[in-house]
Coordinates of C-alpha atoms and ligand atoms in Angstrom, one line a residue:
M1 CA -38.8 -0.4 17.8
R2 CA -35.1 -0.6 18.3
G3 CA -33.2 -3.9 17.9
L4 CA -32.7 -5.8 21.1
M5 CA -29.1 -6.8 20.5
M6 CA -25.9 -6.1 22.4
D7 CA -24.0 -3.0 21.4
V8 CA -20.6 -4.5 21.8
P9 CA -17.9 -2.1 20.3
L10 CA -16.0 -3.4 17.3
T11 CA -12.4 -3.0 18.4
L12 CA -9.1 -4.6 17.6
A13 CA -9.0 -6.1 21.1
S14 CA -11.5 -8.8 20.2
L15 CA -9.4 -9.8 17.1
L16 CA -6.3 -10.2 19.3
E17 CA -8.1 -12.1 22.1
R18 CA -9.5 -14.5 19.7
A19 CA -6.1 -15.4 18.4
R20 CA -4.8 -15.7 22.0
R21 CA -7.6 -18.0 23.1
Y22 CA -8.1 -20.2 20.0
F23 CA -4.8 -20.1 18.0
P24 CA -2.0 -19.6 20.4
Q25 CA 0.2 -22.2 18.6
V26 CA -0.2 -20.6 15.2
E27 CA 3.1 -19.1 13.9
V28 CA 4.2 -15.8 12.7
V29 CA 7.3 -16.2 10.6
S30 CA 9.6 -13.3 10.1
R31 CA 12.4 -13.2 7.6
R32 CA 15.2 -10.9 8.7
P33 CA 17.1 -8.7 6.1
D34 CA 20.0 -11.2 6.2
G35 CA 17.7 -14.0 5.1
T36 CA 17.5 -15.8 8.5
I37 CA 14.1 -16.7 9.9
S38 CA 12.6 -16.2 13.3
R39 CA 9.4 -17.8 14.6
A40 CA 6.9 -16.6 17.2
K41 CA 3.5 -17.9 18.1
Y42 CA 0.2 -15.9 18.5
G43 CA 0.1 -16.9 22.2
A44 CA 3.4 -15.2 22.9
I45 CA 2.8 -12.3 20.6
C46 CA -0.5 -11.6 22.3
R47 CA 1.1 -11.6 25.7
R48 CA 3.8 -9.2 24.4
V49 CA 1.1 -6.9 23.0
H50 CA -0.4 -6.5 26.5
R51 CA 3.0 -5.7 27.9
L52 CA 3.7 -3.2 25.1
A53 CA 0.4 -1.5 25.6
D54 CA 1.0 -1.2 29.3
A55 CA 4.5 0.1 28.7
L56 CA 3.4 2.7 26.3
Q57 CA 0.8 4.0 28.7
Q58 CA 3.5 4.2 31.4
A59 CA 5.7 6.1 29.0
G60 CA 3.0 8.7 28.9
L61 CA 1.0 7.8 25.8
A62 CA -2.3 9.6 26.0
R63 CA -5.6 8.9 24.1
G64 CA -5.2 9.8 20.4
D65 CA -1.4 10.1 20.4
R66 CA 0.3 9.1 17.2
V67 CA 3.1 6.5 17.5
A68 CA 5.0 6.1 14.3
T69 CA 6.8 2.9 13.2
L70 CA 9.7 2.9 10.9
M71 CA 10.0 -0.9 10.5
W72 CA 10.1 -3.7 8.0
S73 CA 7.5 -6.5 8.3
H74 CA 8.1 -8.7 11.3
A75 CA 6.5 -10.0 14.5
A76 CA 7.5 -6.8 16.5
H77 CA 5.8 -4.6 13.9
L78 CA 2.7 -6.8 14.4
E79 CA 2.9 -6.2 18.2
A80 CA 3.0 -2.5 17.6
Y81 CA 0.1 -2.7 15.1
F82 CA -2.1 -4.0 18.0
A83 CA -0.5 -2.5 21.1
I84 CA -0.5 1.1 20.0
P85 CA -4.3 1.3 19.2
L86 CA -5.1 -0.9 22.2
S87 CA -3.3 1.5 24.5
G88 CA -5.5 4.3 23.1
G89 CA -2.9 5.5 20.6
I90 CA -2.9 5.6 16.8
V91 CA -0.4 3.5 14.9
H92 CA 1.3 5.4 12.1
P93 CA 3.6 3.3 9.8
L94 CA 6.1 5.4 8.0
N95 CA 7.3 4.3 4.5
P96 CA 11.1 3.9 4.5
R97 CA 11.2 4.0 0.7
L98 CA 10.4 7.7 0.7
H99 CA 12.9 10.5 0.6
P100 CA 13.9 11.4 4.2
S101 CA 12.4 14.9 3.8
E102 CA 9.1 13.5 2.7
I103 CA 9.1 11.1 5.7
A104 CA 9.8 14.1 8.0
Y105 CA 6.9 16.0 6.4
I106 CA 4.5 13.1 7.0
A107 CA 5.7 12.6 10.6
R108 CA 5.2 16.3 11.3
H109 CA 1.9 16.5 9.6
A110 CA 0.7 13.5 11.6
G111 CA 2.0 15.0 14.8
D112 CA 3.8 11.8 15.7
R113 CA 4.9 11.8 19.3
F114 CA 6.8 8.5 19.7
L115 CA 8.7 6.3 17.3
L116 CA 9.6 2.6 17.1
V117 CA 12.4 2.1 14.6
D118 CA 14.4 -1.0 13.4
D119 CA 18.1 -0.8 14.1
V120 CA 18.8 -1.3 10.4
L121 CA 16.7 1.8 9.6
W122 CA 18.5 3.9 12.2
P123 CA 20.7 5.5 9.5
L124 CA 17.6 6.6 7.6
Y125 CA 16.1 8.0 10.8
E126 CA 19.2 10.0 11.4
R127 CA 18.8 11.7 8.0
F128 CA 15.5 13.3 9.1
S129 CA 15.6 13.3 12.9
N130 CA 16.4 17.0 13.1
Q131 CA 13.3 17.8 11.0
V132 CA 10.9 16.1 13.4
S133 CA 10.1 16.6 17.1
L134 CA 9.6 13.1 18.6
E135 CA 9.6 12.9 22.3
R136 CA 10.8 9.3 22.6
V137 CA 12.3 6.8 20.2
W138 CA 12.8 3.1 20.9
V139 CA 15.0 0.9 18.7
H140 CA 14.1 -2.6 17.8
S141 CA 17.0 -5.0 17.2
L142 CA 16.4 -6.6 13.8
G143 CA 19.8 -6.9 12.1
G144 CA 22.2 -6.1 14.9
A145 CA 23.1 -2.8 13.2
P146 CA 25.0 -0.4 15.4
V147 CA 23.0 2.3 17.1
P148 CA 24.4 5.1 19.2
A149 CA 24.8 4.4 22.9
G150 CA 22.1 5.5 25.2
I151 CA 19.2 5.1 22.8
E152 CA 16.2 3.4 24.4
R153 CA 15.5 -0.2 23.4
Y154 CA 12.2 -1.8 22.3
E155 CA 12.8 -4.9 24.5
S156 CA 13.5 -2.7 27.6
L157 CA 10.3 -0.8 26.9
L158 CA 8.4 -4.2 26.7
S159 CA 9.9 -5.4 29.9
S160 CA 8.5 -2.5 31.8
G161 CA 4.9 -3.6 30.9
A162 CA 2.8 -6.3 32.5
E163 CA 1.5 -9.3 30.7
D164 CA -1.9 -9.2 32.6
F165 CA -2.4 -5.5 31.6
V166 CA -6.1 -4.9 30.9
F167 CA -6.8 -2.7 27.9
S168 CA -8.9 0.3 28.7
P169 CA -12.3 0.3 27.1
L170 CA -12.4 1.9 23.7
D171 CA -15.0 3.4 21.6
E172 CA -15.3 1.6 18.3
N173 CA -15.1 4.9 16.5
D174 CA -11.8 5.9 18.1
A175 CA -8.9 6.2 15.7
A176 CA -6.7 3.2 15.4
G177 CA -4.3 3.9 12.6
M178 CA -3.1 6.7 10.4
F179 CA -1.9 5.9 6.9
F180 CA -0.8 8.3 4.2
T181 CA -1.7 8.5 0.6
S182 CA 0.0 10.4 -2.2
G183 CA -2.1 13.4 -3.1
T184 CA -2.6 14.5 -6.6
T185 CA -1.0 17.8 -5.8
G186 CA 2.0 16.0 -4.4
R187 CA 1.5 16.3 -0.6
P188 CA 0.6 13.0 1.0
K189 CA -2.6 13.0 3.0
G190 CA -3.5 11.2 6.2
V191 CA -6.3 8.7 6.3
V192 CA -7.5 7.8 9.8
Y193 CA -8.9 4.4 10.2
S194 CA -11.1 3.6 13.2
H195 CA -11.3 0.4 15.3
R196 CA -14.7 -0.2 13.8
S197 CA -13.5 0.3 10.2
Q198 CA -10.5 -2.0 10.7
V199 CA -12.6 -4.8 12.2
L200 CA -15.2 -4.6 9.4
H201 CA -12.4 -4.5 6.8
S202 CA -10.8 -7.5 8.4
M203 CA -14.0 -9.4 8.2
A204 CA -14.5 -8.4 4.6
L205 CA -11.0 -9.8 3.6
C206 CA -12.0 -13.1 5.2
M207 CA -15.3 -13.6 3.3
A208 CA -15.6 -16.5 1.0
D209 CA -16.1 -14.4 -2.1
T210 CA -13.2 -12.1 -1.4
L211 CA -10.0 -13.7 -0.1
A212 CA -11.6 -16.4 2.2
I213 CA -8.8 -16.2 4.8
S214 CA -9.2 -18.9 7.4
H215 CA -7.2 -20.6 10.2
S216 CA -6.2 -23.2 7.6
D217 CA -4.3 -20.6 5.6
A218 CA -0.7 -19.4 5.6
V219 CA -0.6 -15.8 4.3
L220 CA 2.6 -14.3 2.8
L221 CA 2.5 -10.6 3.2
V222 CA 4.8 -9.6 0.3
A223 CA 3.5 -6.0 0.4
P224 CA 5.1 -4.4 3.4
M225 CA 3.2 -3.4 6.5
Y226 CA 3.8 0.3 5.8
H227 CA 2.1 -0.1 2.4
V228 CA -1.5 0.1 1.5
N229 CA -1.5 -3.4 0.0
G230 CA -0.1 -4.8 3.2
W231 CA -1.7 -3.0 6.1
G232 CA -5.1 -4.7 6.1
F233 CA -3.9 -8.2 6.2
P234 CA -2.2 -8.5 9.6
Y235 CA -5.5 -7.8 11.4
S236 CA -7.4 -10.3 9.2
C237 CA -4.9 -13.0 9.7
V238 CA -4.9 -12.6 13.5
M239 CA -8.7 -12.5 13.5
A240 CA -8.9 -15.7 11.4
G241 CA -6.0 -17.4 13.2
A242 CA -4.1 -17.8 9.9
K243 CA -0.3 -18.3 9.9
L244 CA 1.4 -15.1 8.9
V245 CA 4.7 -15.0 6.9
L246 CA 6.5 -11.7 6.9
P247 CA 9.3 -11.4 4.4
G248 CA 10.9 -8.2 5.5
A249 CA 13.4 -6.3 3.3
G250 CA 15.6 -7.6 0.6
C251 CA 13.5 -10.5 -0.6
G252 CA 13.9 -11.4 -4.3
P253 CA 11.5 -13.4 -6.4
E254 CA 13.4 -16.7 -5.7
D255 CA 13.3 -16.0 -1.9
L256 CA 9.5 -15.4 -2.2
L257 CA 9.0 -18.7 -4.0
D258 CA 11.1 -20.4 -1.4
L259 CA 8.9 -19.0 1.3
I260 CA 5.7 -20.0 -0.5
E261 CA 7.1 -23.6 -0.8
G262 CA 8.8 -23.8 2.6
E263 CA 6.1 -22.3 4.7
G264 CA 3.1 -23.9 3.0
V265 CA 1.8 -20.5 1.8
T266 CA -1.8 -20.6 0.5
I267 CA -2.3 -16.8 0.1
A268 CA 0.1 -14.1 -1.0
C269 CA -0.5 -10.4 -1.8
A270 CA 1.6 -8.0 -3.8
V271 CA 1.6 -5.6 -6.7
P272 CA 1.9 -7.0 -10.3
T273 CA 5.6 -6.1 -10.6
V274 CA 6.5 -8.7 -7.9
W275 CA 4.7 -11.4 -9.8
F276 CA 6.4 -10.5 -13.1
G277 CA 9.7 -11.3 -11.2
A278 CA 8.3 -14.5 -9.8
L279 CA 7.1 -15.6 -13.2
E280 CA 10.5 -15.0 -14.7
A281 CA 12.1 -17.2 -12.0
L282 CA 9.5 -19.9 -12.5
R283 CA 10.1 -19.9 -16.3
K284 CA 13.9 -20.2 -15.7
N285 CA 13.4 -23.1 -13.3
P286 CA 9.9 -24.6 -14.0
G287 CA 10.3 -27.6 -11.6
G288 CA 12.1 -25.5 -9.0
W289 CA 9.3 -25.1 -6.4
K290 CA 6.5 -27.5 -5.2
F291 CA 3.6 -25.7 -3.6
R292 CA 1.2 -27.1 -1.1
G293 CA -1.7 -26.5 -3.4
P294 CA -3.1 -23.7 -5.5
V295 CA -1.9 -20.3 -4.1
R296 CA -4.3 -17.4 -4.1
L297 CA -2.5 -14.2 -5.1
L298 CA -4.3 -11.0 -4.1
V299 CA -3.0 -8.5 -6.7
G300 CA -3.9 -4.9 -6.6
G301 CA -2.4 -1.4 -6.7
A302 CA -2.0 -1.7 -10.5
A303 CA -3.7 -3.9 -13.0
P304 CA -2.1 -7.3 -13.8
P305 CA -2.3 -8.0 -17.5
A306 CA -4.4 -11.0 -18.6
S307 CA -1.1 -12.6 -19.9
L308 CA 0.4 -12.6 -16.3
I309 CA -2.8 -14.1 -14.9
R310 CA -2.8 -16.8 -17.5
E311 CA 0.9 -17.6 -17.2
L312 CA 0.9 -17.8 -13.4
D313 CA -2.2 -20.1 -13.5
R314 CA 0.1 -22.7 -15.2
F315 CA 2.2 -22.7 -12.1
G316 CA -0.6 -23.0 -9.6
L317 CA -0.5 -19.3 -8.6
R318 CA -4.0 -17.9 -9.1
I319 CA -4.3 -14.2 -9.3
L320 CA -7.4 -12.6 -7.7
H321 CA -7.5 -9.1 -9.0
A322 CA -8.6 -6.5 -6.5
W323 CA -9.0 -2.7 -6.6
G324 CA -8.8 -0.3 -3.7
M325 CA -7.1 2.7 -2.3
T326 CA -5.6 4.0 0.9
E327 CA -8.9 5.8 1.4
T328 CA -10.8 2.5 1.1
S329 CA -8.6 0.6 3.7
P330 CA -8.0 -0.7 0.9
L331 CA -10.4 -3.6 -0.2
A332 CA -13.2 -2.3 -2.4
T333 CA -13.6 -4.7 -5.3
M334 CA -12.5 -8.2 -6.1
G335 CA -12.4 -9.8 -9.5
R336 CA -13.7 -13.3 -8.9
L337 CA -15.6 -15.2 -11.7
K338 CA -19.3 -15.7 -11.0
V339 CA -20.5 -19.2 -11.0
H340 CA -22.3 -19.0 -14.4
M341 CA -19.0 -17.8 -16.0
Q342 CA -17.1 -21.0 -15.1
P343 CA -18.1 -22.9 -18.3
W344 CA -17.0 -19.9 -20.5
N345 CA -14.0 -20.3 -22.7
D346 CA -10.6 -19.3 -21.3
E347 CA -10.3 -16.1 -23.3
R348 CA -13.6 -14.7 -21.9
K349 CA -12.7 -15.8 -18.4
Y350 CA -9.2 -14.1 -18.5
E351 CA -10.9 -11.0 -19.8
V352 CA -13.2 -10.9 -16.8
R353 CA -10.4 -11.7 -14.4
S354 CA -8.3 -8.9 -15.6
K355 CA -11.0 -6.4 -14.7
Q356 CA -11.0 -5.0 -11.2
G357 CA -14.1 -6.9 -10.2
F358 CA -17.3 -6.2 -8.4
A359 CA -17.8 -4.6 -5.0
A360 CA -17.1 -6.3 -1.7
P361 CA -20.2 -6.5 0.6
L362 CA -21.1 -3.2 2.2
I363 CA -19.2 -1.2 -0.5
D364 CA -21.3 0.9 -2.9
L365 CA -20.0 2.1 -6.3
R366 CA -21.3 4.5 -8.9
L367 CA -19.9 6.1 -12.0
M368 CA -20.4 9.8 -12.5
R369 CA -20.0 12.5 -15.1
P370 CA -20.8 16.2 -14.8
E371 CA -24.2 15.5 -16.4
G372 CA -25.1 12.7 -13.9
E373 CA -24.8 9.0 -13.2
V374 CA -23.4 6.8 -16.0
P375 CA -25.2 3.5 -16.9
W376 CA -23.4 0.2 -16.1
D377 CA -23.2 -0.8 -19.8
G378 CA -19.5 -1.8 -19.9
A379 CA -18.8 0.9 -22.4
T380 CA -19.5 4.4 -21.0
P381 CA -16.7 5.7 -18.8
G382 CA -17.2 7.8 -15.7
E383 CA -15.4 8.7 -12.6
L384 CA -15.7 5.9 -10.0
E385 CA -17.2 7.0 -6.7
V386 CA -17.3 4.8 -3.6
R387 CA -18.8 4.7 -0.2
G388 CA -18.9 2.2 2.7
P389 CA -18.1 1.7 6.3
W390 CA -14.3 1.4 5.7
V391 CA -14.1 4.3 3.3
A392 CA -12.6 7.6 4.5
S393 CA -15.0 10.5 5.2
S394 CA -12.2 13.1 5.1
Y395 CA -8.5 13.5 5.3
Y396 CA -6.6 14.4 8.4
N397 CA -6.1 18.2 8.5
A398 CA -6.5 18.8 4.8
P399 CA -9.6 21.0 4.4
E400 CA -8.4 22.0 0.9
A401 CA -9.0 18.4 -0.2
A402 CA -12.7 18.3 0.9
T403 CA -13.8 18.5 -2.7
R404 CA -12.8 14.8 -3.0
W405 CA -16.1 14.1 -1.3
T406 CA -19.5 14.8 -3.0
D407 CA -22.2 16.7 -1.2
D408 CA -24.2 13.4 -0.9
G409 CA -21.3 11.6 0.9
W410 CA -19.4 9.7 -1.8
F411 CA -15.7 9.6 -2.3
R412 CA -14.4 10.7 -5.7
T413 CA -11.6 8.2 -6.5
G414 CA -10.0 10.0 -9.4
D415 CA -10.2 6.7 -11.3
V416 CA -12.1 6.6 -14.6
A417 CA -13.8 3.3 -15.2
T418 CA -16.6 1.4 -17.0
I419 CA -18.9 -1.0 -15.1
D420 CA -20.5 -3.8 -17.1
P421 CA -24.0 -5.1 -16.5
E422 CA -22.6 -7.9 -14.2
G423 CA -21.1 -5.1 -12.0
Y424 CA -17.4 -5.7 -13.0
V425 CA -15.4 -2.5 -12.8
K426 CA -12.8 -1.9 -15.5
L427 CA -10.4 1.0 -14.9
V428 CA -9.7 2.8 -18.1
D429 CA -7.9 6.0 -17.0
R430 CA -7.2 8.2 -14.1
T431 CA -7.8 11.9 -13.5
K432 CA -4.9 11.9 -11.0
D433 CA -1.7 13.4 -12.3
L434 CA 0.4 10.6 -10.9
I435 CA 2.7 7.9 -12.2
K436 CA 2.5 4.4 -10.7
S437 CA 5.8 2.6 -10.9
G438 CA 5.9 -0.9 -9.4
G439 CA 2.7 -0.1 -7.5
E440 CA 4.3 3.1 -5.9
W441 CA 3.1 6.5 -6.7
I442 CA 5.3 9.2 -8.1
S443 CA 3.9 12.7 -8.3
S444 CA 4.4 14.2 -11.8
V445 CA 3.4 17.6 -10.4
D446 CA 6.1 17.5 -7.7
L447 CA 8.7 16.5 -10.2
E448 CA 7.6 19.3 -12.6
N449 CA 7.7 21.9 -9.9
A450 CA 11.2 20.8 -8.8
L451 CA 12.5 20.7 -12.4
M452 CA 11.2 24.2 -13.1
E453 CA 13.3 25.5 -10.3
H454 CA 16.4 24.5 -12.2
P455 CA 18.0 27.6 -13.7
A456 CA 18.3 26.1 -17.2
V457 CA 14.6 25.0 -17.4
R458 CA 11.8 27.1 -18.8
E459 CA 9.2 24.4 -18.4
A460 CA 8.9 20.7 -17.8
A461 CA 6.2 18.1 -18.0
V462 CA 6.5 14.7 -16.5
I463 CA 4.5 11.8 -18.0
A464 CA 4.2 8.1 -17.4
V465 CA 5.7 5.8 -20.1
P466 CA 4.9 2.1 -20.3
H467 CA 7.5 -0.2 -18.8
P468 CA 7.6 -4.0 -19.0
K469 CA 8.5 -4.5 -15.4
W470 CA 7.4 -1.4 -13.4
Q471 CA 4.3 -0.9 -15.6
E472 CA 4.9 2.8 -15.6
R473 CA 8.0 5.0 -15.3
P474 CA 8.4 8.8 -15.3
L475 CA 9.8 10.6 -18.3
A476 CA 10.5 14.3 -18.2
V477 CA 10.0 16.5 -21.2
V478 CA 12.0 19.6 -20.7
V479 CA 12.0 23.0 -22.5
L480 CA 15.3 24.8 -21.9
R481 CA 15.6 28.6 -21.4
E482 CA 16.9 30.4 -24.4
G483 CA 20.7 30.0 -24.6
A484 CA 20.8 27.6 -21.7
S485 CA 22.2 24.1 -21.9
A486 CA 22.0 21.1 -19.5
D487 CA 22.3 17.4 -19.6
P488 CA 20.2 14.7 -18.0
E489 CA 22.8 13.9 -15.4
Q490 CA 22.6 17.5 -14.1
F491 CA 18.8 17.1 -13.6
R492 CA 19.3 13.8 -11.9
V493 CA 21.7 15.3 -9.4
F494 CA 19.4 18.3 -8.9
L495 CA 16.4 16.2 -8.1
A496 CA 18.3 13.7 -5.8
D497 CA 18.1 16.3 -3.0
R498 CA 14.4 16.0 -2.8
F499 CA 13.3 12.7 -4.4
A500 CA 14.1 9.1 -3.6
E501 CA 16.2 7.5 -6.4
W502 CA 13.3 5.4 -7.8
Q503 CA 11.2 8.6 -8.1
I504 CA 13.6 10.3 -10.5
P505 CA 12.6 10.1 -14.2
D506 CA 14.3 7.4 -16.3
G507 CA 14.9 10.0 -19.0
F508 CA 14.9 13.7 -19.8
V509 CA 14.1 14.5 -23.3
F510 CA 14.3 18.0 -24.7
A511 CA 11.5 19.7 -26.6
K512 CA 10.9 23.1 -28.2
E513 CA 7.5 23.5 -26.4
I514 CA 5.0 21.5 -24.4
P515 CA 1.6 21.0 -26.1
R516 CA -1.2 22.7 -24.1
T517 CA -5.0 22.5 -23.7
S518 CA -7.2 25.4 -24.6
V519 CA -7.0 26.6 -21.0
G520 CA -3.3 26.5 -21.0
K521 CA -2.7 23.2 -19.1
F522 CA -0.1 20.7 -20.3
L523 CA -1.7 18.4 -22.8
K524 CA -0.3 15.2 -21.2
S525 CA -2.3 12.9 -23.4
A526 CA -0.5 14.2 -26.5
L527 CA 2.9 13.8 -24.8
R528 CA 2.0 10.3 -23.6
E529 CA 1.0 9.4 -27.2
Q530 CA 4.2 11.0 -28.6
Y531 CA 6.5 9.1 -26.2
R532 CA 4.6 5.9 -25.9
D533 CA 7.5 3.8 -27.4
W534 CA 10.2 5.7 -25.6
S535 CA 12.6 3.4 -23.8
P536 CA 15.3 4.3 -21.3
P537 CA 19.0 4.1 -22.2
A538 CA 19.9 1.0 -20.2
P539 CA 18.8 2.1 -16.7
D540 CA 19.8 0.6 -13.4
M541 CA 16.5 -1.0 -12.3
R542 CA 17.5 -2.5 -9.0
K543 CA 16.4 0.3 -6.8
K544 CA 13.1 1.2 -8.3
R545 CA 11.0 -0.1 -5.3
Ligands
LIG1 P1 -3.1 3.8 -3.2 O1 -3.9 4.7 -2.4 O2 -1.7 4.1 -3.2 O3 -3.5 2.4 -3.0 O4 -3.6 4.1 -4.7 C1 -4.9 3.7 -5.2 C2 -5.0 3.8 -6.6 O5 -4.2 2.8 -7.2 C3 -6.3 3.7 -7.2 O6 -7.1 4.8 -7.2 C4 -6.0 3.3 -8.7 O7 -5.6 4.4 -9.5 C5 -4.7 2.4 -8.5 N1 -5.1 1.0 -8.4 C6 -5.4 0.3 -7.3 N2 -5.7 -1.0 -7.6 C7 -5.7 -1.0 -8.9 C8 -5.9 -2.1 -9.9 N3 -6.3 -3.3 -9.5 N4 -5.8 -1.8 -11.2 C9 -5.4 -0.6 -11.6 N5 -5.2 0.4 -10.8 C10 -5.3 0.2 -9.5

């Protein structure tokens, strides 16, 4: 017998309508790049979403069209987050921190048709506009930055739509958003979320044993909306009716603490690097900020050390350590203490909290080795595999990456972990040849390939070296051609054509040869060991994120 329940599609429309009906007065606070604040309410935002969806359809948007955004986090970006998928399109946030040629590659690969861009990001857009073929571009006024005459405006687009526009019925498995990951071979890959996966993921973030987002919360989205740590939250907050605080660009640690205090923030999310900065500010000025109560910090993307968790606890900032990936929407595990662990001594509790945690409901995990499944004994490492209703089943147009999925339907994460008998995952290594600096990926393979095109270079290996603030930074080990000479500055200039400044290695050290494995691959583990204590010669760290 089949169940006798309604088959109502899970779409983003129901999340939006809930906020409009029950939480119209709840605020979305946006901080502009110049530090000024603007406020909008869910009621007004929802009405503007209807207008924008209508306007996009009138502009010719067809089912499945990709609409890119090149925007910081603010209320208009939130409108786009809903209006694009609710008009049948696919929202595709572009990351303005990437090199213009990489943004262009991603936009082309996604097949973006339209673009919404902040005026302050117009100069960036101009750097890649001739490498993409977008049909229409609308500019959103954020900072009053000059934009050439005749460019279409976001507000005029909106004014062409009707507030009582009725969204067309959608299938819950229709695509809603396209988000890109950094691939191990360098090329970013598109992950396509559906309405259904976004709705289920939003519910998962609101559950009591994950982040427990409710209408009584004020959520500070430190991670930007174009970033994996930031893109799940807007939907959860709207669904729950939680106040949303969007810090935009150029927000330093003190500004974040001001926002937490001033806006009564109860939840904030960011990579560990951000909280290292906040901790430093709190240490310098311990009585400087008064928070409404304990603040839950969702920290993922990289592992926060136990010392950071412990220190922030003292200031009422309680880290909840989570693990996830672009391919997992991202929430997959959450490091909450179980009830029987509460009486344990602090040391044991911090040890547990610095693990990546156990799976969220509906997410399955297993550890694999070539010879089979690894026991959950907290000691034997294996590659972490995952499956669940908000885990990708393939990449967009990347058949060469199909091997990331097993024949029985699990996703191979590339993370090497142990799992203890309580189910807590602990990441111990990764098979991906990538460096994670301040929560952002840098492809060592891309850097190596680029460096080896330099006429003075015979071979080059790029490895991650530990860094106190960014956790990892790239270091290039270079073998010069016979008789050639070069200095690090030349390499920096050479790479600047293709890489964003923060992706360029902090150092270039010269070696006679690169150690290799028996099959001739670079033996990176030996290099990492050799240069573990290497530190950069007084780098400029301001632009690493
Ligand atoms: P991304 O798709 O950019 O979110 O990258 C996902 C990857 O980031 C994971 O496969 C891990 O390698 C790493 N990662 C995410 N969360 C954590 C965490 N809590 N601790 C350590 N590494 C993490």
